[in-house]
Tab-separated table of C-alpha atoms in Angstrom:
chain	number	residue	atom	x	y	z
A	1	UNK	CA	15.259	-9.883	-22.080
A	2	UNK	CA	12.448	-10.753	-19.776
A	3	UNK	CA	11.637	-8.520	-16.832
A	4	UNK	CA	9.420	-9.175	-13.928
A	5	UNK	CA	7.676	-5.975	-12.672
A	6	UNK	CA	6.511	-5.822	-9.032
A	7	UNK	CA	6.182	-3.154	-6.374
A	8	UNK	CA	4.666	-2.074	-3.043
A	9	UNK	CA	5.755	-5.094	-1.023
A	10	UNK	CA	5.265	-3.176	2.213
A	11	UNK	CA	7.113	-5.846	4.132
A	12	UNK	CA	6.252	-5.512	7.831
A	13	UNK	CA	2.742	-4.233	7.303
A	14	UNK	CA	-0.180	-5.448	9.414
A	15	UNK	CA	-3.795	-5.908	8.436
A	16	UNK	CA	-6.096	-4.356	11.110
A	17	UNK	CA	-3.651	-5.630	13.758
A	18	UNK	CA	-2.940	-8.957	12.194
A	19	UNK	CA	0.769	-9.789	11.435
A	20	UNK	CA	1.219	-10.508	7.629
A	21	UNK	CA	4.940	-11.360	7.599
A	22	UNK	CA	4.190	-15.034	7.190
A	23	UNK	CA	1.783	-14.336	4.242
A	24	UNK	CA	4.197	-11.822	2.663
A	25	UNK	CA	7.100	-14.296	2.751
A	26	UNK	CA	4.927	-17.044	1.301
A	27	UNK	CA	3.803	-14.879	-1.638
A	28	UNK	CA	6.997	-13.006	-2.321
A	29	UNK	CA	9.212	-16.071	-1.806
A	30	UNK	CA	6.945	-17.786	-4.315
A	31	UNK	CA	8.011	-15.248	-6.897
A	32	UNK	CA	11.303	-17.207	-7.182
A	33	UNK	CA	9.449	-20.264	-8.671
A	34	UNK	CA	7.800	-17.921	-11.196
A	35	UNK	CA	11.117	-16.358	-12.093
A	36	UNK	CA	12.543	-19.782	-12.728
A	37	UNK	CA	9.530	-20.992	-14.578
A	38	UNK	CA	9.348	-17.988	-16.938
A	39	UNK	CA	13.155	-17.654	-17.188
A	40	UNK	CA	13.080	-14.100	-15.978
A	41	UNK	CA	16.392	-12.162	-16.408
A	42	UNK	CA	15.632	-9.128	-14.231
A	43	UNK	CA	13.274	-8.480	-11.341
A	44	UNK	CA	12.306	-4.780	-10.677
A	45	UNK	CA	10.696	-3.551	-7.511
A	46	UNK	CA	9.295	-0.007	-7.983
A	47	UNK	CA	9.332	1.280	-4.445
A	48	UNK	CA	7.781	0.641	-1.021
A	49	UNK	CA	9.942	-2.349	-0.259
A	50	UNK	CA	9.092	-1.808	3.385
A	51	UNK	CA	5.976	-0.404	5.053
A	52	UNK	CA	7.849	2.062	7.242
A	53	UNK	CA	11.060	4.117	7.178
A	54	UNK	CA	12.495	2.125	10.048
A	55	UNK	CA	11.248	-1.464	9.559
A	56	UNK	CA	11.548	-4.035	12.347
A	57	UNK	CA	14.286	-6.612	12.543
A	58	UNK	CA	11.800	-9.286	11.576
A	59	UNK	CA	10.673	-7.372	8.519
A	60	UNK	CA	14.290	-6.802	7.374
A	61	UNK	CA	15.115	-10.543	7.778
A	62	UNK	CA	11.992	-11.448	5.882
A	63	UNK	CA	12.941	-9.192	3.006
A	64	UNK	CA	16.557	-10.517	2.988
A	65	UNK	CA	15.252	-14.075	2.734
A	66	UNK	CA	12.954	-13.202	-0.091
A	67	UNK	CA	15.590	-11.287	-2.068
A	68	UNK	CA	18.080	-14.117	-1.547
A	69	UNK	CA	15.661	-16.562	-3.005
A	70	UNK	CA	15.157	-14.401	-6.057
A	71	UNK	CA	18.822	-13.810	-6.498
A	72	UNK	CA	19.503	-17.600	-6.315
A	73	UNK	CA	17.447	-18.038	-9.497
A	74	UNK	CA	20.141	-16.104	-11.391
A	75	UNK	CA	17.960	-13.081	-12.022
A	76	UNK	CA	19.418	-9.545	-11.431
A	77	UNK	CA	17.382	-7.351	-9.048
A	78	UNK	CA	16.819	-3.653	-9.506
A	79	UNK	CA	14.990	-1.835	-6.614
A	80	UNK	CA	14.167	1.780	-5.919
A	81	UNK	CA	12.670	3.334	-2.798
A	82	UNK	CA	9.023	4.546	-2.315
A	83	UNK	CA	7.285	7.007	-0.066
A	84	UNK	CA	7.088	4.491	2.729
A	85	UNK	CA	10.794	3.699	2.681
A	86	UNK	CA	13.821	5.504	3.949
A	87	UNK	CA	15.913	5.924	0.849
A	88	UNK	CA	19.233	6.138	2.824
A	89	UNK	CA	18.505	2.884	4.638
A	90	UNK	CA	17.246	0.957	1.605
A	91	UNK	CA	20.262	2.191	-0.400
A	92	UNK	CA	22.886	1.411	2.258
A	93	UNK	CA	25.783	-0.587	0.875
A	94	UNK	CA	24.453	-0.264	-2.641
A	95	UNK	CA	27.854	-0.297	-4.222
A	96	UNK	CA	28.697	-3.603	-2.542
A	97	UNK	CA	25.234	-5.146	-3.175
A	98	UNK	CA	25.552	-4.431	-6.934
A	99	UNK	CA	28.502	-6.759	-7.118
A	100	UNK	CA	26.158	-9.550	-6.080
A	101	UNK	CA	23.451	-8.598	-8.558
A	102	UNK	CA	21.278	-6.482	-6.169
A	103	UNK	CA	21.058	-2.926	-7.641
A	104	UNK	CA	19.621	-0.373	-5.175
A	105	UNK	CA	18.710	2.908	-6.863
A	106	UNK	CA	17.774	5.408	-4.115
A	107	UNK	CA	19.945	8.455	-4.661
A	108	UNK	CA	18.366	11.508	-6.400
A	109	UNK	CA	21.704	12.853	-7.552
A	110	UNK	CA	22.390	9.619	-9.382
A	111	UNK	CA	18.930	8.756	-10.931
A	112	UNK	CA	20.322	9.477	-14.446
A	113	UNK	CA	22.946	6.704	-13.951
A	114	UNK	CA	21.448	3.430	-15.121
A	115	UNK	CA	21.994	-0.185	-14.340
A	116	UNK	CA	23.156	-1.673	-17.617
A	117	UNK	CA	22.306	-5.283	-18.243
A	118	UNK	CA	23.120	-6.966	-21.606
A	119	UNK	CA	21.219	-9.562	-23.589
A	120	UNK	CA	21.832	-10.898	-27.095
A	121	UNK	CA	20.663	-7.589	-28.623
A	122	UNK	CA	22.907	-5.316	-26.545
A	123	UNK	CA	22.351	-3.212	-23.331
A	124	UNK	CA	19.133	-2.474	-21.524
A	125	UNK	CA	19.370	0.599	-19.300
A	126	UNK	CA	17.403	0.349	-16.053
A	127	UNK	CA	16.866	3.747	-14.433
A	128	UNK	CA	15.538	3.961	-10.919
A	129	UNK	CA	13.704	7.170	-9.850
A	130	UNK	CA	13.286	6.998	-6.041
A	131	UNK	CA	10.138	8.568	-4.616
A	132	UNK	CA	10.601	12.332	-5.032
A	133	UNK	CA	9.081	14.442	-2.180
A	134	UNK	CA	8.844	17.670	-4.161
A	135	UNK	CA	10.536	20.276	-2.011
A	136	UNK	CA	13.465	18.150	-0.774
A	137	UNK	CA	13.856	16.592	-4.241
A	138	UNK	CA	13.916	20.064	-5.815
A	139	UNK	CA	16.844	21.026	-3.552
A	140	UNK	CA	18.672	17.779	-4.301
A	141	UNK	CA	18.161	18.129	-8.035
A	142	UNK	CA	19.449	21.688	-7.969
A	143	UNK	CA	22.510	20.541	-6.070
A	144	UNK	CA	23.280	18.066	-8.816
A	145	UNK	CA	22.710	20.501	-11.664
A	146	UNK	CA	25.820	19.324	-13.517
A	147	UNK	CA	24.052	16.109	-14.466
A	148	UNK	CA	23.266	15.609	-18.260
A	149	UNK	CA	20.020	17.299	-19.217
A	150	UNK	CA	19.782	19.206	-15.927
A	151	UNK	CA	17.841	22.507	-15.773
A	152	UNK	CA	19.472	25.486	-14.404
A	153	UNK	CA	16.326	26.134	-12.423
A	154	UNK	CA	13.211	24.168	-11.618
A	155	UNK	CA	10.584	26.694	-12.003
A	156	UNK	CA	7.259	25.194	-10.738
A	157	UNK	CA	6.500	23.242	-7.590
A	158	UNK	CA	4.948	19.838	-7.044
A	159	UNK	CA	5.419	16.291	-8.255
A	160	UNK	CA	5.198	17.095	-12.019
A	161	UNK	CA	8.046	19.504	-11.852
A	162	UNK	CA	10.532	17.184	-10.077
A	163	UNK	CA	9.610	14.115	-12.152
A	164	UNK	CA	9.816	16.139	-15.371
A	165	UNK	CA	13.321	17.159	-14.277
A	166	UNK	CA	14.271	13.559	-13.454
A	167	UNK	CA	13.065	12.275	-16.804
A	168	UNK	CA	14.835	15.106	-18.671
A	169	UNK	CA	18.111	13.869	-17.129
A	170	UNK	CA	17.286	10.205	-17.983
A	171	UNK	CA	16.401	11.034	-21.574
A	172	UNK	CA	19.635	13.113	-21.894
A	173	UNK	CA	21.711	10.210	-20.538
A	174	UNK	CA	19.865	7.747	-22.842
A	175	UNK	CA	20.454	10.016	-25.838
A	176	UNK	CA	24.250	9.778	-25.255
A	177	UNK	CA	24.267	5.944	-25.289
A	178	UNK	CA	24.653	3.788	-28.376
A	179	UNK	CA	21.741	3.686	-30.714
A	180	UNK	CA	19.445	0.770	-29.926
A	181	UNK	CA	19.986	0.990	-26.206
A	182	UNK	CA	16.591	-0.109	-24.665
A	183	UNK	CA	15.307	1.475	-21.495
A	184	UNK	CA	13.255	0.701	-18.470
A	185	UNK	CA	12.323	3.324	-15.865
A	186	UNK	CA	11.220	2.447	-12.309
A	187	UNK	CA	9.141	5.294	-10.687
A	188	UNK	CA	7.030	5.581	-7.554
A	189	UNK	CA	4.322	8.120	-8.298
A	190	UNK	CA	0.596	8.799	-8.753
A	191	UNK	CA	0.116	9.035	-12.521
A	192	UNK	CA	-3.060	10.546	-13.954
A	193	UNK	CA	-5.514	7.844	-14.950
A	194	UNK	CA	-4.461	5.564	-12.014
A	195	UNK	CA	-7.049	4.357	-9.596
A	196	UNK	CA	-6.217	4.450	-5.925
A	197	UNK	CA	-7.389	2.424	-2.928
A	198	UNK	CA	-7.704	3.047	0.807
A	199	UNK	CA	-4.334	1.424	1.725
A	200	UNK	CA	-2.051	4.016	-0.065
A	201	UNK	CA	-0.614	6.886	1.976
A	202	UNK	CA	-1.409	10.222	0.245
A	203	UNK	CA	1.454	11.968	-1.427
A	204	UNK	CA	-0.552	15.178	-2.088
A	205	UNK	CA	1.419	18.450	-1.975
A	206	UNK	CA	-0.535	21.600	-2.416
A	207	UNK	CA	-3.570	19.477	-3.291
A	208	UNK	CA	-1.874	17.988	-6.396
A	209	UNK	CA	-0.309	14.589	-6.252
A	210	UNK	CA	-0.954	13.347	-9.844
A	211	UNK	CA	1.415	13.655	-12.729
A	212	UNK	CA	0.623	13.187	-16.441
A	213	UNK	CA	1.735	10.010	-18.207
A	214	UNK	CA	3.426	12.203	-20.826
A	215	UNK	CA	6.173	12.856	-18.303
A	216	UNK	CA	7.523	9.356	-19.038
A	217	UNK	CA	7.691	9.681	-22.840
A	218	UNK	CA	10.699	8.422	-24.664
A	219	UNK	CA	11.430	5.069	-22.917
A	220	UNK	CA	10.491	1.523	-23.728
A	221	UNK	CA	8.778	0.585	-20.441
A	222	UNK	CA	7.808	2.374	-17.237
A	223	UNK	CA	7.420	0.155	-14.181
A	224	UNK	CA	5.250	2.151	-11.785
A	225	UNK	CA	4.742	1.692	-8.028
A	226	UNK	CA	2.547	3.398	-5.371
A	227	UNK	CA	-0.940	2.421	-6.450
A	228	UNK	CA	-2.014	-1.056	-5.036
A	229	UNK	CA	-4.175	-2.233	-7.962
A	230	UNK	CA	-2.572	-3.597	-11.141
A	231	UNK	CA	-3.350	-1.089	-13.954
A	232	UNK	CA	-2.441	-0.407	-17.494
A	233	UNK	CA	-2.219	3.366	-18.306
A	234	UNK	CA	-0.529	2.722	-21.666
A	235	UNK	CA	0.898	-0.300	-23.324
A	236	UNK	CA	4.353	0.637	-21.862
A	237	UNK	CA	3.243	2.373	-18.621
A	238	UNK	CA	1.784	0.100	-15.979
A	239	UNK	CA	1.255	-0.394	-12.237
A	240	UNK	CA	1.970	-3.921	-10.996
A	241	UNK	CA	0.110	-3.225	-7.700
A	242	UNK	CA	0.882	-4.766	-4.324
A	243	UNK	CA	1.357	-8.484	-4.004
A	244	UNK	CA	-1.138	-8.698	-1.166
A	245	UNK	CA	-4.306	-6.794	-0.309
A	246	UNK	CA	-3.766	-4.214	2.482
A	247	UNK	CA	-7.340	-2.855	2.790
A	248	UNK	CA	-10.828	-4.111	2.232
A	249	UNK	CA	-11.137	-1.726	-0.771
A	250	UNK	CA	-8.826	-4.170	-2.526
A	251	UNK	CA	-11.162	-7.169	-2.020
A	252	UNK	CA	-11.824	-7.430	-5.850
A	253	UNK	CA	-8.167	-6.837	-6.947
A	254	UNK	CA	-6.482	-9.759	-8.729
A	255	UNK	CA	-3.019	-9.433	-7.296
A	256	UNK	CA	-0.381	-9.964	-9.915
A	257	UNK	CA	2.960	-9.090	-11.583
A	258	UNK	CA	3.811	-8.119	-15.154
A	259	UNK	CA	6.153	-10.101	-17.352
A	260	UNK	CA	7.680	-7.715	-19.705
A	261	UNK	CA	9.560	-8.839	-22.889
A	262	UNK	CA	12.069	-6.530	-24.555
A	263	UNK	CA	13.268	-7.481	-28.108
A	264	UNK	CA	15.913	-5.879	-30.332
A	265	UNK	CA	13.696	-2.821	-31.009
A	266	UNK	CA	12.139	-2.416	-27.588
A	267	UNK	CA	8.974	-3.602	-25.940
A	268	UNK	CA	7.512	-6.702	-27.643
A	269	UNK	CA	4.999	-8.146	-25.110
A	270	UNK	CA	3.576	-7.760	-21.625
A	271	UNK	CA	1.861	-10.516	-19.842
A	272	UNK	CA	0.118	-10.768	-16.515
A	273	UNK	CA	0.664	-13.419	-13.863
A	274	UNK	CA	-1.670	-13.647	-10.950
A	275	UNK	CA	-0.308	-14.359	-7.514
A	276	UNK	CA	-1.648	-16.687	-4.860
A	277	UNK	CA	-4.046	-15.368	-2.244
A	278	UNK	CA	-3.016	-16.516	1.307
A	279	UNK	CA	-6.420	-15.498	2.787
A	280	UNK	CA	-9.337	-13.900	0.889
A	281	UNK	CA	-11.136	-10.665	2.076
A	282	UNK	CA	-14.927	-10.592	2.589
A	283	UNK	CA	-17.411	-7.968	3.678
A	284	UNK	CA	-20.703	-8.894	5.323
A	285	UNK	CA	-23.659	-6.815	6.479
A	286	UNK	CA	-26.706	-7.458	8.684
A	287	UNK	CA	-27.850	-7.824	12.200
A	288	UNK	CA	-25.390	-9.760	14.366
A	289	UNK	CA	-27.721	-12.706	15.134
A	290	UNK	CA	-28.527	-13.127	11.451
A	291	UNK	CA	-24.788	-13.069	10.474
A	292	UNK	CA	-24.018	-15.700	13.043
A	293	UNK	CA	-26.789	-18.009	11.901
A	294	UNK	CA	-27.089	-17.428	8.110
A	295	UNK	CA	-25.689	-20.517	6.276
A	296	UNK	CA	-24.978	-18.295	3.180
A	297	UNK	CA	-21.994	-16.910	4.985
A	298	UNK	CA	-20.321	-20.262	5.457
A	299	UNK	CA	-18.032	-19.642	2.484
A	300	UNK	CA	-16.341	-16.636	4.143
A	301	UNK	CA	-15.704	-18.291	7.510
A	302	UNK	CA	-11.933	-18.554	6.779
A	303	UNK	CA	-11.649	-15.092	5.170
A	304	UNK	CA	-10.496	-11.836	6.684
A	305	UNK	CA	-13.852	-10.388	7.432
A	306	UNK	CA	-15.195	-6.787	7.683
A	307	UNK	CA	-18.642	-6.723	9.193
A	308	UNK	CA	-21.214	-3.880	9.160
A	309	UNK	CA	-23.851	-4.395	11.826
A	310	UNK	CA	-27.300	-2.964	11.264
A	311	UNK	CA	-28.850	-3.823	14.656
A	312	UNK	CA	-30.949	-1.025	16.020
A	313	UNK	CA	-29.087	-1.294	19.343
A	314	UNK	CA	-25.281	-1.795	19.281
A	315	UNK	CA	-24.660	-5.391	20.342
A	316	UNK	CA	-22.493	-6.125	23.350
A	317	UNK	CA	-19.219	-7.941	22.774
A	318	UNK	CA	-19.984	-7.946	19.048
A	319	UNK	CA	-16.471	-8.666	17.877
A	320	UNK	CA	-15.932	-11.540	20.324
A	321	UNK	CA	-19.256	-13.087	19.223
A	322	UNK	CA	-18.517	-12.527	15.538
A	323	UNK	CA	-15.115	-14.220	15.870
A	324	UNK	CA	-16.740	-17.331	17.297
A	325	UNK	CA	-17.966	-17.965	13.730
A	326	UNK	CA	-15.458	-15.924	11.712
A	327	UNK	CA	-12.158	-16.343	13.547
A	328	UNK	CA	-10.434	-13.904	11.115
A	329	UNK	CA	-12.918	-11.082	11.567
A	330	UNK	CA	-10.697	-7.976	11.828
A	331	UNK	CA	-12.988	-4.992	11.285
A	332	UNK	CA	-16.438	-4.022	12.706
A	333	UNK	CA	-18.725	-1.069	12.139
A	334	UNK	CA	-22.082	-0.364	13.648
A	335	UNK	CA	-24.428	1.316	11.150
A	336	UNK	CA	-27.998	1.012	12.287
A	337	UNK	CA	-30.817	0.865	9.702
A	338	UNK	CA	-31.813	4.216	8.089
A	339	UNK	CA	-33.469	6.534	10.562
A	340	UNK	CA	-32.086	4.776	13.614
A	341	UNK	CA	-29.717	6.624	16.026
A	342	UNK	CA	-28.739	9.137	13.199
A	343	UNK	CA	-30.421	12.357	14.318
A	344	UNK	CA	-27.954	15.214	14.590
A	345	UNK	CA	-26.969	16.156	18.016
A	346	UNK	CA	-26.909	19.740	19.355
A	347	UNK	CA	-24.689	20.110	22.394
A	348	UNK	CA	-26.566	23.050	23.982
A	349	UNK	CA	-29.938	21.347	23.753
A	350	UNK	CA	-28.554	18.046	25.117
A	351	UNK	CA	-26.944	19.479	28.262
A	352	UNK	CA	-29.617	21.966	29.118
A	353	UNK	CA	-31.274	21.100	32.491
A	354	UNK	CA	-29.386	17.760	32.787
A	355	UNK	CA	-27.288	16.570	35.752
A	356	UNK	CA	-24.210	14.369	35.415
A	357	UNK	CA	-26.156	11.028	35.861
A	358	UNK	CA	-28.595	11.869	32.994
A	359	UNK	CA	-25.828	13.070	30.769
A	360	UNK	CA	-23.873	9.867	31.293
A	361	UNK	CA	-26.999	7.859	30.546
A	362	UNK	CA	-27.593	9.888	27.367
A	363	UNK	CA	-24.082	9.252	26.250
A	364	UNK	CA	-24.628	5.535	26.464
A	365	UNK	CA	-27.872	5.797	24.582
A	366	UNK	CA	-26.220	7.880	21.781
A	367	UNK	CA	-23.335	5.428	21.448
A	368	UNK	CA	-25.328	2.223	21.631
A	369	UNK	CA	-28.857	3.151	20.413
A	370	UNK	CA	-30.549	2.090	23.687
A	371	UNK	CA	-30.677	3.458	27.217
A	372	UNK	CA	-28.584	1.870	29.930
A	373	UNK	CA	-30.327	-0.805	31.929
A	374	UNK	CA	-30.755	-0.709	35.687
A	375	UNK	CA	-27.437	-2.470	36.446
A	376	UNK	CA	-25.570	-0.152	33.977
A	377	UNK	CA	-27.152	2.882	35.622
A	378	UNK	CA	-25.978	1.695	38.989
A	379	UNK	CA	-22.385	1.347	37.586
A	380	UNK	CA	-22.569	4.878	36.164
A	381	UNK	CA	-23.870	6.290	39.504
A	382	UNK	CA	-21.103	4.485	41.342
A	383	UNK	CA	-18.429	5.924	38.975
A	384	UNK	CA	-19.743	9.452	39.111
A	385	UNK	CA	-20.025	9.205	42.922
A	386	UNK	CA	-16.371	8.053	43.136
A	387	UNK	CA	-15.223	10.961	40.971
A	388	UNK	CA	-17.152	13.426	43.042
A	389	UNK	CA	-15.618	12.173	46.248
A	390	UNK	CA	-12.102	12.224	44.797
A	391	UNK	CA	-12.565	15.888	43.691
A	392	UNK	CA	-13.876	16.738	47.185
A	393	UNK	CA	-10.880	15.207	48.864
A	394	UNK	CA	-8.562	17.375	46.831
């Protein structure tokens, strides 16, 4: 059996205000061609199908079209929910969807019940562990204490405790199945040894969000979601990462999916297939006039650009000017050269002996690195005068 492991689609996410639905549909819809080319039997999505608990109608329709294209290849789909998803919404109509080959595993009380898919060697059991928020998950697991392998009490708190309980139930169910039943677990978690990026929402509880990889012992393959970079923690424990970059910290990621082959005795091979990049990410740094003129930056003119300006004085209309050359510039920071405009400010010293006009002028200087010019001072005086008159009228 051949399995395609992907995760963290985050359909509906924006990139510094830019709509990504078109890019997402192009990349995710293109997975159907890969599924056909590689003769994939099962596609697994390990959480964060959507970027928010209540996705927009456009995001839902995009996701429906992508899933439809994948299902039209003949592959079965197994999906579980992540920390960005609403598990009840993603799992709605799961029983009906399963009849059409779309298996939605979002219920904590049924995480030990696998999707069974046969190949020439017998059954493969796909277990979906939805994202487990520790305290709510602990209560849900206690409420279903009659499940195989369930503990009478979950003693400790945190992610490790609830994931350990979940895996105990899965191993108990697997142990009751015919010998030779192979297993794949989908889980959305931060496993020790993984490397995060700036685009993941923290799942820390009590300061501890990581769980040891040993929690997942006893299964043939663990398809992880949550971290956005593709990573191998063990031969059978991997993150696929997100299919698109969602922060500039991912600029060097090679977005990809894993192709997982299961033979008669379990895992036989895992291969990586890189995904197309709709628009590359680039970071540039320097004074604004240099960035606008330097021919070396020609190669990033069509990229999403994050620019750090080092001008001593904050340039006016910097983003507008930057976008004249880099139309997809989406992020801008002003970080003057070392020693410029970086002195610590002490409130009491700044306000002592100053009137409103001089304080306003100092504020402009602190923000921009240069004092207001005469026309700007006139505008500040006019604004302060208007406020004073308004207060007097009251």
